[in-house]
Rosetta silent file (secondary structure, phi, psi, omega in degrees, C-alpha in Angstrom):
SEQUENCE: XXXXXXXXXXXXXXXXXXXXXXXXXXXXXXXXXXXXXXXXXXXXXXXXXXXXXXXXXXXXXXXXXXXXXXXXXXXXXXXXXXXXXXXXXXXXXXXXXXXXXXXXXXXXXXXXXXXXXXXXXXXXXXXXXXXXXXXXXXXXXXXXXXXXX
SCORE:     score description
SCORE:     0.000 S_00000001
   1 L     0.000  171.669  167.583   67.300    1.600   56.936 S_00000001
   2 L  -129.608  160.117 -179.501   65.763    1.697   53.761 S_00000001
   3 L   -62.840  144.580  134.859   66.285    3.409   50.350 S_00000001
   4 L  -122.795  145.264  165.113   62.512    4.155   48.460 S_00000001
   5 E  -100.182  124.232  136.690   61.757    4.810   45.458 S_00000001
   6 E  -115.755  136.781 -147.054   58.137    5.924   45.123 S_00000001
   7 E  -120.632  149.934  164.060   56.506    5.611   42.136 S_00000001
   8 L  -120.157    9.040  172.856   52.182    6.212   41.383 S_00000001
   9 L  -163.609  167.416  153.830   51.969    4.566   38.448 S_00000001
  10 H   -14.739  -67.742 -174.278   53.790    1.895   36.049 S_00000001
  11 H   -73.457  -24.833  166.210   55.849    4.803   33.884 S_00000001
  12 H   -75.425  -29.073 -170.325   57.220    6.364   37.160 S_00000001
  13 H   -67.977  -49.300  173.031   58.149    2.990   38.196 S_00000001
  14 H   -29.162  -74.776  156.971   59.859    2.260   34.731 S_00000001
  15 H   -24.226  -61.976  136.034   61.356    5.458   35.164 S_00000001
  16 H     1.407  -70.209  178.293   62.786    4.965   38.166 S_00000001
  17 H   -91.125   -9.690 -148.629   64.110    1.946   37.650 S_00000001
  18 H  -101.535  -51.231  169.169   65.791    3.096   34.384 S_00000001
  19 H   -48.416  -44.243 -150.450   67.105    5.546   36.579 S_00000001
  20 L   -82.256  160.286  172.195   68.308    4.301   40.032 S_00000001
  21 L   -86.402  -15.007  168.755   71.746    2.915   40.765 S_00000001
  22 L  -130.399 -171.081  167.860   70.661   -0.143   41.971 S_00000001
  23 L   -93.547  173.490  177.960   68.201   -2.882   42.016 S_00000001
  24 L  -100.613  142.369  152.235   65.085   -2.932   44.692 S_00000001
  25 L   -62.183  -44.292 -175.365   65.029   -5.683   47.066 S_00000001
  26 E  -113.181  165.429  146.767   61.205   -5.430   47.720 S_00000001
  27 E  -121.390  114.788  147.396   58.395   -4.065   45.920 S_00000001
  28 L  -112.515   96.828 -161.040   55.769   -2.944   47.971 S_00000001
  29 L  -105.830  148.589  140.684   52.765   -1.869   46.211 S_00000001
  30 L   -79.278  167.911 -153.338   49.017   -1.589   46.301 S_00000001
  31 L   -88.137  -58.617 -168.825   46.903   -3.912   44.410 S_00000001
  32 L   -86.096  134.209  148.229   44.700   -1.310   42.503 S_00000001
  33 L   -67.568 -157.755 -177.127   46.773    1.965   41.018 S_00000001
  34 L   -89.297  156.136 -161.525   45.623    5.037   39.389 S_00000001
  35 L    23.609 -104.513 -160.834   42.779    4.288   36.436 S_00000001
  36 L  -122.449   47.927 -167.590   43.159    1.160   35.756 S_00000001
  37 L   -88.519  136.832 -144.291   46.237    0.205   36.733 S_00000001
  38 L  -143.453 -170.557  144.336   46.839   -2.807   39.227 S_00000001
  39 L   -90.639   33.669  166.188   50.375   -4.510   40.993 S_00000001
  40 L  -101.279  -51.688  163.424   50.430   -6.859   38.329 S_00000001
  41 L   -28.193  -49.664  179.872   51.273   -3.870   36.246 S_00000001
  42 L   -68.381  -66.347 -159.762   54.247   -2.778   38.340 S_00000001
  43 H   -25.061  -62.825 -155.588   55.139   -6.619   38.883 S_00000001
  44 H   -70.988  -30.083  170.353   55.134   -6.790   35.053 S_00000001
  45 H   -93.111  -13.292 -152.127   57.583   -3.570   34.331 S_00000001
  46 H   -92.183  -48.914 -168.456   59.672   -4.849   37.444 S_00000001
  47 H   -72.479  -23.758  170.375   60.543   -8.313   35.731 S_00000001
  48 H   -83.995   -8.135 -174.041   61.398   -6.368   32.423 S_00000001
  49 H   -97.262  -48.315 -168.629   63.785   -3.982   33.967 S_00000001
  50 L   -92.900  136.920 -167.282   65.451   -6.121   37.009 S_00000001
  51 L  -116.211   64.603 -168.949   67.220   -9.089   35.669 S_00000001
  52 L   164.692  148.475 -172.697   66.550  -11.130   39.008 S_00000001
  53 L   -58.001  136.903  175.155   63.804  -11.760   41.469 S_00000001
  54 L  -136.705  120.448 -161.222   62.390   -9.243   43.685 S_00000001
  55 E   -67.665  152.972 -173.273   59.911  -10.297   46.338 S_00000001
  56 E  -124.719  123.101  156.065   56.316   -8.275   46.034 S_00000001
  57 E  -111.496  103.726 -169.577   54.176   -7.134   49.084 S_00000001
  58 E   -66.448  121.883  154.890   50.604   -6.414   47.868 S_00000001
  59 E  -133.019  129.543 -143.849   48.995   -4.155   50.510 S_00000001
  60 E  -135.917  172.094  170.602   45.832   -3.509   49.916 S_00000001
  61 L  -103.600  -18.254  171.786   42.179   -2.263   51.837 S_00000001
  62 L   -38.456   92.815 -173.492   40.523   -4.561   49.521 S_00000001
  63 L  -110.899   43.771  142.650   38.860   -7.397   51.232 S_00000001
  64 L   -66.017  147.323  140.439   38.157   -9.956   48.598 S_00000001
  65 H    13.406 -111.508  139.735   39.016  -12.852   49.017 S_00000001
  66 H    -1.178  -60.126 -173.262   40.042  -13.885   45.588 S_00000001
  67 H   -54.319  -72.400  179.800   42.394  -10.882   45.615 S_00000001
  68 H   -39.545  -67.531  146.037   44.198  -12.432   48.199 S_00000001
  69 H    -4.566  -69.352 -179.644   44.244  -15.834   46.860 S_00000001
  70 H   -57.001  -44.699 -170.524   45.664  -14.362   43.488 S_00000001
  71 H  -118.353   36.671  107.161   48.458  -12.914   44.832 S_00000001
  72 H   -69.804  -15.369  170.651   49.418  -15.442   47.160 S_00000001
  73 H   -68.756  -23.403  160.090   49.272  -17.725   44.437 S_00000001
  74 L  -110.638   39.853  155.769   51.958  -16.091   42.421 S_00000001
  75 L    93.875  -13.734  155.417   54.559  -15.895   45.369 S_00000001
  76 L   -87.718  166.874  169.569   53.829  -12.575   46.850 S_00000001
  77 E   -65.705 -175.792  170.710   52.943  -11.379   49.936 S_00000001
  78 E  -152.662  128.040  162.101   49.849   -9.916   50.862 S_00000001
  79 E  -106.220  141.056  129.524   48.953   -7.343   53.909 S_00000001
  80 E   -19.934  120.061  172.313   46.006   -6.242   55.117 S_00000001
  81 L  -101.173  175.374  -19.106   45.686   -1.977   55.219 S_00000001
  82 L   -67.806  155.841 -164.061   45.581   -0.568   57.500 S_00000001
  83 L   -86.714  125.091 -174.583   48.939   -1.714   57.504 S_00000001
  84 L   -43.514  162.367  175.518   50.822   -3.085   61.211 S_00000001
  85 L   -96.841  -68.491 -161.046   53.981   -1.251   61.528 S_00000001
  86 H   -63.524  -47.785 -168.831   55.459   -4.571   63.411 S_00000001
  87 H   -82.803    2.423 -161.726   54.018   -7.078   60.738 S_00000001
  88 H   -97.462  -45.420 -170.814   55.019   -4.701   57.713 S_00000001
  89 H   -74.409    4.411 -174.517   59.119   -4.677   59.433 S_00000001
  90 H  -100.046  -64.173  179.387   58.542   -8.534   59.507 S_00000001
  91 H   -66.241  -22.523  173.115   57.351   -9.092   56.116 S_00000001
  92 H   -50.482  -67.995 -171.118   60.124   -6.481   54.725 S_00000001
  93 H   -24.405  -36.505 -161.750   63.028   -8.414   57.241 S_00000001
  94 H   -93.631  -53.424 -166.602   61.739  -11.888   55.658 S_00000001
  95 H   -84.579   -7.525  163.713   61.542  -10.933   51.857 S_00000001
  96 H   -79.552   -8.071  169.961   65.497   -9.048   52.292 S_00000001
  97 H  -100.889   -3.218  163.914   66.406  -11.892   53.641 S_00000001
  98 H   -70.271  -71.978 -160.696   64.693  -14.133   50.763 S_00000001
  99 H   -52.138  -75.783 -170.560   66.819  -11.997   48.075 S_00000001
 100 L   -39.051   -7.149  174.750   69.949  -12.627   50.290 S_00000001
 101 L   -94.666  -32.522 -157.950   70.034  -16.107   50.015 S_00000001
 102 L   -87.998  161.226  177.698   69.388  -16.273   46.341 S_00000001
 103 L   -48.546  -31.427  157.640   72.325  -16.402   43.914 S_00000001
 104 L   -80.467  -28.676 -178.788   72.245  -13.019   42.247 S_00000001
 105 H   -20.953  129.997  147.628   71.976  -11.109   45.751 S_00000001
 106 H    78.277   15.556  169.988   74.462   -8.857   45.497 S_00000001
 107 H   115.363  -20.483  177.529   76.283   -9.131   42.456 S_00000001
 108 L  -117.576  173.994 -160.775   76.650  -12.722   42.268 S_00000001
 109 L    74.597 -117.413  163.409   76.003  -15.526   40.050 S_00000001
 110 L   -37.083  -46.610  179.852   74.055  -14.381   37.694 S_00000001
 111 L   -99.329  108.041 -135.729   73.481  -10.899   37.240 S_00000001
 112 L  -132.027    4.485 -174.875   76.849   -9.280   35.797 S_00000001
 113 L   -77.279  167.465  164.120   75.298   -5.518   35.664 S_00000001
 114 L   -83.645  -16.824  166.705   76.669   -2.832   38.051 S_00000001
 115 L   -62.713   -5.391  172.992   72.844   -2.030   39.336 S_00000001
 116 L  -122.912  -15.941  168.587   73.429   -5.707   41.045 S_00000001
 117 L   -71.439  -12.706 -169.551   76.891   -5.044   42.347 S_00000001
 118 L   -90.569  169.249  177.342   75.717   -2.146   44.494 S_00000001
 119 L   -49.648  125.234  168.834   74.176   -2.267   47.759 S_00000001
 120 L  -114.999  114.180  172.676   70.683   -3.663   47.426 S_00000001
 121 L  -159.713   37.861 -175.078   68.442   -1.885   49.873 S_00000001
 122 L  -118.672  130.368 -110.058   66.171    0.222   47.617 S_00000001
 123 L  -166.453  125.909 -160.327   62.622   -0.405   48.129 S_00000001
 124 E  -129.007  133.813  177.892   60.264    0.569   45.427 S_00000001
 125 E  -121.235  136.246 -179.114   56.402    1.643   46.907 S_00000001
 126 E  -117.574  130.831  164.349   53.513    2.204   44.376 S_00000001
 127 L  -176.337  158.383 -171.068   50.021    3.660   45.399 S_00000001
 128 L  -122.990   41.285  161.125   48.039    5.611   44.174 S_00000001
 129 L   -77.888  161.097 -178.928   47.557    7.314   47.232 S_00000001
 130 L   -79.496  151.870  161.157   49.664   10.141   48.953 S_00000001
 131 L   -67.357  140.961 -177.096   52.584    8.047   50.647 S_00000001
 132 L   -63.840  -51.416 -177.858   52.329    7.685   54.502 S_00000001
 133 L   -92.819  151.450  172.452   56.316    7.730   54.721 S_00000001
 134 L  -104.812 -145.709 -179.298   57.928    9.970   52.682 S_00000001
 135 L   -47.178  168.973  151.396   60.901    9.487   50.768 S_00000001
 136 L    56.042  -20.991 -178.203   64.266    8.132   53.053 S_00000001
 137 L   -56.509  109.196 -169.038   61.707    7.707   55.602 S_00000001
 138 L   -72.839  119.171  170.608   63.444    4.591   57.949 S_00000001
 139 L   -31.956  120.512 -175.125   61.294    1.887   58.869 S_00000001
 140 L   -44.108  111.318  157.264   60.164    1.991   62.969 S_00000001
 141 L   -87.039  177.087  173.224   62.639    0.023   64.788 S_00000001
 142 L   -65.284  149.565  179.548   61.914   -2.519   67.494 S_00000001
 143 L   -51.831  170.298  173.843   61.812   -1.183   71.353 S_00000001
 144 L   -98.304  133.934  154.748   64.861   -1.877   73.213 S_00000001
 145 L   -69.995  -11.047 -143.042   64.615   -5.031   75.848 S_00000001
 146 L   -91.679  133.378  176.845   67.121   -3.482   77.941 S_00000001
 147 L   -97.823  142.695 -176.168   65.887   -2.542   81.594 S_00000001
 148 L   -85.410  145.360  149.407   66.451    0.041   83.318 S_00000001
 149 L   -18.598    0.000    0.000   68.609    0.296   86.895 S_00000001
């Protein structure tokens, strides 16, 4: 399952993170916030608070282009809304499993705080929108294969 954090603007996310017991694995945000407020913003409070990478999934209704372009070009993801349930548990599964491979995951290498020793499975979603999920709200798992008798 996953932890969330949800945040609607930059100073809740700050807040947040100033708060929380751990780091987020993901960010998943939309690209524009409230007034004039973007994911670049968030990105940009994320890298001053967490002292280690955390993969970003832009999901946005926006259908420039451009947009898209820009933020695959600095290393995040980017979904389409509305958003797939099955391609949304794919790109989380793929960017927790980016942060587990890297060298701070979990406490080691690098990062020497206690906010990196703890379980990282905290999840931090920005919009500036009502949330779909709420809080604690588990991700859909996959169907069972198993047949029945």
């Amino acid at each position: 399952g996953c932890f969330v954090l949800l945040a609607r603007s930059v100073e809740e996310t700050r807040r947040h993170l100033t708060l929380a017991e751990r780091f987020p694995d993901l960010l998943i945000t939309d690209y524009r916030l409230s007034g004039s407020e973007t994911s670049e913003d968030v990105v940009a409070a994320l890298r001053e608070l967490v002292p280690m990478p955390v993969p970003v999934l832009v999901v946005s209704g926006d259908a420039d282009p451009e947009l898209e372009l820009m933020v695959r070009s600095r290393g995040w993801s980017w979904m389409n809304k509305p958003a797939n349930p099955e391609r949304l548990r794919t790109l989380v599964a793929q960017a927790v499993d980016e942060v587990a491979g890297t060298p701070a995951a979990g406490g080691a290498g690098m990062c020497a705080e206690p906010k990196c020793r703890a379980p990282r499975t905290a999840t931090i979603s920005t919009s500036m929108r009502p949330p779909t999920m709420s809080p604690g709200t588990r991700l859909p798992q996959k169907p069972s294969r198993r047949r029945s008798r």
